[in-house]
Coordinates of C-alpha atoms in Angstrom, one line a residue:
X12 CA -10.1 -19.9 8.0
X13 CA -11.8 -18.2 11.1
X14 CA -13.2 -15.0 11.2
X15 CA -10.4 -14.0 13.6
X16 CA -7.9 -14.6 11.4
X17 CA -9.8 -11.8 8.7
X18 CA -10.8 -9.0 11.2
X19 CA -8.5 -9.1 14.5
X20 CA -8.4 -6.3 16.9
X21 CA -5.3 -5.4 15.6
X22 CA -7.1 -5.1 11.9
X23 CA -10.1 -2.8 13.3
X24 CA -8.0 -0.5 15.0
X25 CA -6.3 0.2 11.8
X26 CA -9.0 0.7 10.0
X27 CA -11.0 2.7 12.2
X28 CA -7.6 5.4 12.0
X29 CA -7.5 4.6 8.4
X30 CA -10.4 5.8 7.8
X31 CA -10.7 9.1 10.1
X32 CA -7.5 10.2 8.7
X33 CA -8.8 12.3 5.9
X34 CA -7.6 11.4 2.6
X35 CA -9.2 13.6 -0.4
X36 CA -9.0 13.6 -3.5
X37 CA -5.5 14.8 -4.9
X38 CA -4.2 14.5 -1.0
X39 CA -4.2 11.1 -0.1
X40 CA -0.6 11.1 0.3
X41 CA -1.1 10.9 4.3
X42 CA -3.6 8.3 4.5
X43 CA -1.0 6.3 1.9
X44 CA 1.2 6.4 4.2
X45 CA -0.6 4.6 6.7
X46 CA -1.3 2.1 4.5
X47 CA 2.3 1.3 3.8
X48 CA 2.9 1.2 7.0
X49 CA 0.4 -1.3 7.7
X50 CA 1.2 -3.2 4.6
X51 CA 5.0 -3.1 5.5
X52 CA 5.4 -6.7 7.1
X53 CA 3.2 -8.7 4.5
X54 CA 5.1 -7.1 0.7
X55 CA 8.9 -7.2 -0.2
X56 CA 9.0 -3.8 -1.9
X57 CA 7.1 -1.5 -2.7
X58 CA 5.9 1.1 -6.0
X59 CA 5.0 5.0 -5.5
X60 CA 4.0 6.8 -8.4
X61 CA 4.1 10.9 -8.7
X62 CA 0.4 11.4 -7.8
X63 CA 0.3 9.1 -5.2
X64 CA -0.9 5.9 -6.0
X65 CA 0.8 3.0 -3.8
X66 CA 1.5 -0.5 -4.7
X67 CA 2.5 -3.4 -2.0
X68 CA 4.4 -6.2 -4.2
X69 CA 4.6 -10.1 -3.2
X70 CA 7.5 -11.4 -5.9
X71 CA 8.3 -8.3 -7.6
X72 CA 10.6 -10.6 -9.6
X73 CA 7.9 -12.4 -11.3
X74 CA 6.8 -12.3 -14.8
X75 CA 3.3 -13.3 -14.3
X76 CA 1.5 -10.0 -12.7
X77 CA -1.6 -10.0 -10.5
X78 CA -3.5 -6.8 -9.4
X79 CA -5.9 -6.6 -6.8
X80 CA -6.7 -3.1 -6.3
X81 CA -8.9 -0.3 -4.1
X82 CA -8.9 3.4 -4.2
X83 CA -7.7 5.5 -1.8
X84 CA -9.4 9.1 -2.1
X85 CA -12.6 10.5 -0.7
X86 CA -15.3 12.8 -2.0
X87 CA -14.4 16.5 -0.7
X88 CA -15.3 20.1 -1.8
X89 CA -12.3 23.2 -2.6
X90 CA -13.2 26.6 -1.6
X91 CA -14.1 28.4 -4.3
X92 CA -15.0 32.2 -3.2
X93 CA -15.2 34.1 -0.3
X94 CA -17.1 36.9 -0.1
X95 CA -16.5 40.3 1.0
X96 CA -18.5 39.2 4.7
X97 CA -16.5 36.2 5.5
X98 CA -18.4 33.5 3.6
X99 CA -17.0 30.7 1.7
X100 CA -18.4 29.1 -0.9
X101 CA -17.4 25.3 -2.8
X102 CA -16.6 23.5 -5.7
X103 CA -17.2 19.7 -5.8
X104 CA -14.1 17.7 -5.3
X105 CA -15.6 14.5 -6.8
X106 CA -18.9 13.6 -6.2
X107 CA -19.6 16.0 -2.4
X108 CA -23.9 15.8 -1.8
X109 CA -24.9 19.3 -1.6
X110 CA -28.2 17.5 -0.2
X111 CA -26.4 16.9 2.8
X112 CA -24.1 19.7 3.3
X113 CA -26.3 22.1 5.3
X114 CA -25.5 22.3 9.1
X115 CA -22.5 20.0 8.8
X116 CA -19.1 20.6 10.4
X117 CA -15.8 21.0 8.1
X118 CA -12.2 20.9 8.2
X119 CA -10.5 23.3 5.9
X120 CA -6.9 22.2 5.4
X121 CA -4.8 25.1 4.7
X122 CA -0.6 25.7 5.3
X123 CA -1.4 27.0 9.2
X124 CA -3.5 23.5 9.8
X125 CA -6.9 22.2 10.3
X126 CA -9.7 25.5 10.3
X127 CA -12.9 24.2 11.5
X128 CA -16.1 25.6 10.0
X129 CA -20.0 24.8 9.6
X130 CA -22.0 24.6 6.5
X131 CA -24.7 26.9 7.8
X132 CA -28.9 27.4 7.0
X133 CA -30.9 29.7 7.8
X134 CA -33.9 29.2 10.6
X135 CA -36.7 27.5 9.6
X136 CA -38.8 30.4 11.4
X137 CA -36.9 32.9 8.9
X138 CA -37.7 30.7 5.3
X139 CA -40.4 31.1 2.8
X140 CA -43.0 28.6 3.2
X141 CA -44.6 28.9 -0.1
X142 CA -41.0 29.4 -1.6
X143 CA -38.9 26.7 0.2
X144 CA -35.4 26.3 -0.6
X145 CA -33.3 23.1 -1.2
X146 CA -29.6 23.1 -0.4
X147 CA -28.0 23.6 -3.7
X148 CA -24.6 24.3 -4.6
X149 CA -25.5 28.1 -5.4
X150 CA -26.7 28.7 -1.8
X151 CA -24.3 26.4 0.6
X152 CA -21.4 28.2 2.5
X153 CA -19.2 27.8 5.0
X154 CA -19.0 30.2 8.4
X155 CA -15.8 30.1 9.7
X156 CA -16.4 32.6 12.6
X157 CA -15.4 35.8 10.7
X158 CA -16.6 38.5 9.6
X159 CA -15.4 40.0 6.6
X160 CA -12.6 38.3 3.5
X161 CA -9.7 39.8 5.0
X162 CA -10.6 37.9 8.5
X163 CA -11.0 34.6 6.4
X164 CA -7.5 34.9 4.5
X165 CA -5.4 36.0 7.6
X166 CA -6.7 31.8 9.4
X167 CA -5.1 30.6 5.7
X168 CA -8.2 30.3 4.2
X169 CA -7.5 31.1 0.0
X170 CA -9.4 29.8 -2.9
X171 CA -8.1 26.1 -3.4
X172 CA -8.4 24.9 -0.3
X173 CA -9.4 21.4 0.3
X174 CA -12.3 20.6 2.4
X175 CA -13.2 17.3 4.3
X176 CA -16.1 16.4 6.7
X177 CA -14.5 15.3 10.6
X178 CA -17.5 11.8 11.1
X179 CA -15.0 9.2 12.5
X180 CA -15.5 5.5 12.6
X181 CA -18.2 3.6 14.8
X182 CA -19.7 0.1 15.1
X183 CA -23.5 0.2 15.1
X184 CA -25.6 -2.5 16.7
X185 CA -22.1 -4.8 16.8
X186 CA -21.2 -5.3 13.0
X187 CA -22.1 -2.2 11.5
X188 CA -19.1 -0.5 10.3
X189 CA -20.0 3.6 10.1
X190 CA -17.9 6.2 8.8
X191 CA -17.4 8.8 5.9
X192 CA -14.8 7.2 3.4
X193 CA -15.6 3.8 3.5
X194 CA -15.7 4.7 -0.5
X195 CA -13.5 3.2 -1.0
X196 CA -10.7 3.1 1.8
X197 CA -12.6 -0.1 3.0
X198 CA -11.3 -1.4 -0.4
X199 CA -7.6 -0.4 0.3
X200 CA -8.0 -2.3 3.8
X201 CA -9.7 -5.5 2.3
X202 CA -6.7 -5.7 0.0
X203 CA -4.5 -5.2 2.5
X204 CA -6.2 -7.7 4.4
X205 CA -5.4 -10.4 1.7
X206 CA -2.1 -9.9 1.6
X207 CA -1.9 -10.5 5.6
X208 CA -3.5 -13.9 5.1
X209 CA -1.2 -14.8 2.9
X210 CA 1.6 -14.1 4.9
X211 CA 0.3 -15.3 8.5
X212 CA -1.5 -18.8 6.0
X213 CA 2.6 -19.6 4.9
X214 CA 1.1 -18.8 1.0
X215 CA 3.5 -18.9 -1.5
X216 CA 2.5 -17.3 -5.1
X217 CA 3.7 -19.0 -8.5
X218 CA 2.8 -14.7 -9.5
X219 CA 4.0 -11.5 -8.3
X220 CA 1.0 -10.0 -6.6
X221 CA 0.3 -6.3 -6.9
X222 CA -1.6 -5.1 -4.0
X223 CA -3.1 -1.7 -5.4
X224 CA -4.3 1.1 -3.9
X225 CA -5.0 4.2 -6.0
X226 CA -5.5 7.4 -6.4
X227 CA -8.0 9.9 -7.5
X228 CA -10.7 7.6 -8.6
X229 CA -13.5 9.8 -7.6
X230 CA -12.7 12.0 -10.3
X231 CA -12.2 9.7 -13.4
X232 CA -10.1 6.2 -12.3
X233 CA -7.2 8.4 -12.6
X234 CA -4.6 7.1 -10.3
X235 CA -5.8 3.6 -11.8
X236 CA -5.1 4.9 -15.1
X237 CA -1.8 5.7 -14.9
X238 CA -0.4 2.9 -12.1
X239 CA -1.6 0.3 -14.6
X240 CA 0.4 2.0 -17.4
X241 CA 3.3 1.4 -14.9
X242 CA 2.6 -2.1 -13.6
X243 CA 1.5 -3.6 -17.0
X244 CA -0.5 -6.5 -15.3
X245 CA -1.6 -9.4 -16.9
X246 CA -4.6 -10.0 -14.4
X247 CA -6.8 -7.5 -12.6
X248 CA -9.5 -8.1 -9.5
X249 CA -11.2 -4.5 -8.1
X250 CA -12.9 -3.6 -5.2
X251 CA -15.3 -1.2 -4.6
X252 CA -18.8 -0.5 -2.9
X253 CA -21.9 -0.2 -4.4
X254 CA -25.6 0.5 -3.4
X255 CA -27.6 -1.2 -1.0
X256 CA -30.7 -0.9 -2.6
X257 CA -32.9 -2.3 -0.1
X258 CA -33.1 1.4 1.9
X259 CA -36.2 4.2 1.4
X260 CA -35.8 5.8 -1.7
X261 CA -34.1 3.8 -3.7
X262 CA -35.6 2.0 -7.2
X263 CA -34.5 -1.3 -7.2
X264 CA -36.3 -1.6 -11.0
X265 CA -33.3 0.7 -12.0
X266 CA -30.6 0.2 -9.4
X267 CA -30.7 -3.7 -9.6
X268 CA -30.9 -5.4 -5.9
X269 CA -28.0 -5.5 -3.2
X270 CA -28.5 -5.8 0.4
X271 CA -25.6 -5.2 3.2
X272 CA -24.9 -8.9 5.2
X273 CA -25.9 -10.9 1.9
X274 CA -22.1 -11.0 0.8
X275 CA -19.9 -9.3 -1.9
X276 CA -21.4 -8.7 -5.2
X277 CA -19.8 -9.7 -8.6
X278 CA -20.6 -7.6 -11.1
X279 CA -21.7 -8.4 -15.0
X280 CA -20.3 -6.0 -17.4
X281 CA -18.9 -5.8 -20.3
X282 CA -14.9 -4.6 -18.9
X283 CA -15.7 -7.6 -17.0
X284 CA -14.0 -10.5 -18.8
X285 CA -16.1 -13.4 -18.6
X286 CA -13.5 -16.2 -17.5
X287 CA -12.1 -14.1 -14.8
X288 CA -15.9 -13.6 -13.6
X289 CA -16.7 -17.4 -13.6
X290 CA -13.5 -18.4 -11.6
X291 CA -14.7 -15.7 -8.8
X292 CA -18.4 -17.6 -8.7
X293 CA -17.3 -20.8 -9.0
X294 CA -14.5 -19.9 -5.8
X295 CA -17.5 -18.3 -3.9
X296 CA -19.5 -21.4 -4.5
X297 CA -17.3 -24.1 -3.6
X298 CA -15.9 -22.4 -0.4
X299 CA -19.4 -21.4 0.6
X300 CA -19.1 -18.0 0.4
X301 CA -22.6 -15.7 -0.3
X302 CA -22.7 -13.5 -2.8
X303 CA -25.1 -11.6 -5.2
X304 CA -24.6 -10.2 -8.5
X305 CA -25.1 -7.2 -10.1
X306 CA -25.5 -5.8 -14.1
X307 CA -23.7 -2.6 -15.1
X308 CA -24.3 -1.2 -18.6
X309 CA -21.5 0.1 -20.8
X310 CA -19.2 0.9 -17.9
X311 CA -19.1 0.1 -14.1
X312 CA -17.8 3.5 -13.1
X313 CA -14.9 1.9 -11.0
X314 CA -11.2 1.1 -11.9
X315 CA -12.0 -2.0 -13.5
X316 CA -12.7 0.1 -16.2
X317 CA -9.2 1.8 -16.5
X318 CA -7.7 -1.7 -15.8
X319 CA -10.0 -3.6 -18.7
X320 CA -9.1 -1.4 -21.4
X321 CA -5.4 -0.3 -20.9
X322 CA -2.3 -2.2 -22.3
X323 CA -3.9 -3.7 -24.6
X324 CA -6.6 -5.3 -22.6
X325 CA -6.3 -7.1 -19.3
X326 CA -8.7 -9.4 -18.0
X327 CA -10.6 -7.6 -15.4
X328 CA -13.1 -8.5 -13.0
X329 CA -15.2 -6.5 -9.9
X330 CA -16.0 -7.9 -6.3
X331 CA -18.3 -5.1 -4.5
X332 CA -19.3 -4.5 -1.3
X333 CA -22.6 -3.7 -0.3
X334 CA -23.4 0.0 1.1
X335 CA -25.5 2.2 2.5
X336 CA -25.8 6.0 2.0
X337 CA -23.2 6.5 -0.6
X338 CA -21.3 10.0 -0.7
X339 CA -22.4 10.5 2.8
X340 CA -21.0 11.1 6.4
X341 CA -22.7 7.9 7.6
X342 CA -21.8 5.2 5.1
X343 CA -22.2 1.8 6.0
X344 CA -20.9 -1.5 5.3
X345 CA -21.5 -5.0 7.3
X346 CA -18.8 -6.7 8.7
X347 CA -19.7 -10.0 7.6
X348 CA -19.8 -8.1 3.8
X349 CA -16.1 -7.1 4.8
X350 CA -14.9 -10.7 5.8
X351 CA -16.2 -12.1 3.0
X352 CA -14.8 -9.5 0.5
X353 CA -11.8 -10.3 1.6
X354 CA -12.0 -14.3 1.8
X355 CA -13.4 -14.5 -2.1
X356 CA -10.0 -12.5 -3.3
X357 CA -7.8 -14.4 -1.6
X358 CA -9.6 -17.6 -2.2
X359 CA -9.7 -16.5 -6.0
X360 CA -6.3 -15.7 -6.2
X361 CA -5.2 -19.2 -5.2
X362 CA -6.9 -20.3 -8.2
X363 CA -5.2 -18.0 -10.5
X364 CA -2.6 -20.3 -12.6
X365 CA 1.5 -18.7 -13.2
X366 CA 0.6 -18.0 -16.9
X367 CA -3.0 -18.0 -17.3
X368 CA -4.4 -16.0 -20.4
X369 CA -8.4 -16.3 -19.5
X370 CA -8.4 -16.5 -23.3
X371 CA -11.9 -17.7 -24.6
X372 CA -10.5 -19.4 -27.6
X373 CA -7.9 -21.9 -25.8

């Protein structure tokens, strides 16, 4: 299988508008729709759910049902209150850095379309040495250009309004992948990806394949929650990102170790089920594909956890990709990460046997 065949231009240029289409949390409707378009030629039907959450389906007629699932939403914030001069302040919409926020541009969507904005801070000249401020949710807000409430409401600004950061895609220094959102729309693209392979490699499954992308994850697994509830699936495989530890700042002591270009990472935990696990190392082993592991505690904060424990327990396992700057504007992934991400799930799944329990007392 050649790297071409994973990541043509055709492939890039959809994820690069993928991801600068904005897509938060509770509005991912238009990004979904993208990715059912893209999706279109490799599925023979398709699944929509009432909040969102979009399923591509390879043998819907099959009793035997495989998941392999990313999330579609990103972090954003809502405005909250605007105050009687024209300021507007936020509310997390997931998990939104206030760290970061100060001097950034925004997009605030309203009914009347896209208002632009800035995150403003005051001068350095004009702070208090000895009493220096950090950006903090109390003391962020947005400047929209007016100059009293009134001003604000009349562009279609009201409190509930969601609010995304503009960074689009680049490529830094050749296989860098950049961009805000790669949490976790890269995952929605890898899985789309496997499904593509399948279709242009002449694969036929012995399984319907469920080829997941869901919703509202940022704020509790929830699309994953509820599409699993629908799809009843006897086998689940997640992707998500996690750290790259390697970067200033970080405890690796705490954070375990992870480094972007040194392949997916499978994760230890205990919604991982243990066979399931084993059949993704022993797949990256004898197809030579890298990869590292990592050890979560009692959960692994991704939808393998609403997958593991719902309908009375389906075997669950995570594949992560390695990433830098997490809940930023300037995430980044490594191409070679993203290739093999996507080779180890489809790999895998031609493992997967019409039937197979993962039971550990066969």
């Amino acid at each position: 299988m050649s790297k071409e065949s994973i990541l043509d231009k055709e492939s890039i240029d959809f994820l690069e508008k993928y991801l600068n289409n904005a897509a938060p949390t509770g509005y991912e409707s238009e990004g979904q729709k993208l990715w059912m378009d893209y999706l279109k030629p490799y599925v023979d039907e398709f699944i929509t759910d009432t909040y969102g959450t979009a399923v591509g389906v390879i043998n819907p007629e099959a009793d035997f049902k495989v998941v392999i699932e990313g999330h579609a939403d990103e972090i954003s914030w809502y405005v909250n209150y605007i105050s009687d001069e024209g300021f507007i302040y936020v509310i997390r919409n997931g998990g939104s850095d206030h760290q970061i926020a100060a001097s950034k541009r925004v997009n605030i969507h309203t009914k009347k379309g896209i208002v632009k904005g800035v995150f403003g801070w005051p001068a350095i000249h004009t702070r208090n040495k000895d009493k220096e401020q950090s950006p903090k949710l109390s003391n962020i807000c947005i400047d929209v250009g007016c100059t009293t409430k009134e001003e604000v409401e009349q562009l279609g600004v009201h409190i509930g309004c969601v609010i995304t950061y503009p960074d689009e895609f680049f490529i830094l220094n050749e296989n860098k992948f950049v961009c805000r959102a790669l949490d976790n729309r890269i995952g929605g693209f890898m899985v789309a990806q496997v499904a593509k392979l399948l279709k242009e490699n002449g694969k036929k499954l012995p399984f319907g394949l469920y080829i997941t992308n869901s919703v509202q994850e940022e704020i509790g697994l929830r699309g994953a929650e509820m599409i699993t509830q629908r799809i009843k699936p006897n086998v689940a495989i997640v992707t998500d990102v996690t750290h790259d530890t390697t970067t200033p700042m970080i405890d690796k002591k705490s954070n375990g170790l992870a480094k972007i270009g040194d392949g997916p990472v499978i994760t230890y935990a205990p919604a991982v089920q243990n066979n399931l696990r084993e059949l993704l190392i022993d797949t990256a082993e004898e197809k030579k594909i890298p990869f590292q592991r990592n050890a979560s505690s009692r959960l692994t904060g991704t939808d393998t956890d609403a997958f593991a424990y719902s309908n009375g327990g389906v075997p669950s396992a995570l594949i992560s990709l390695p990433l830098r700057y997490m809940h930023t504007t300037v995430e980044m992934v490594h191409r070679e990460d993203v290739e093999n991400v996507i080779k180890l799930i489809y790999e895998s799944i031609l493992k997967i046997k019409d039937g197979e329990t993962f039971s550990y007392f066969d």
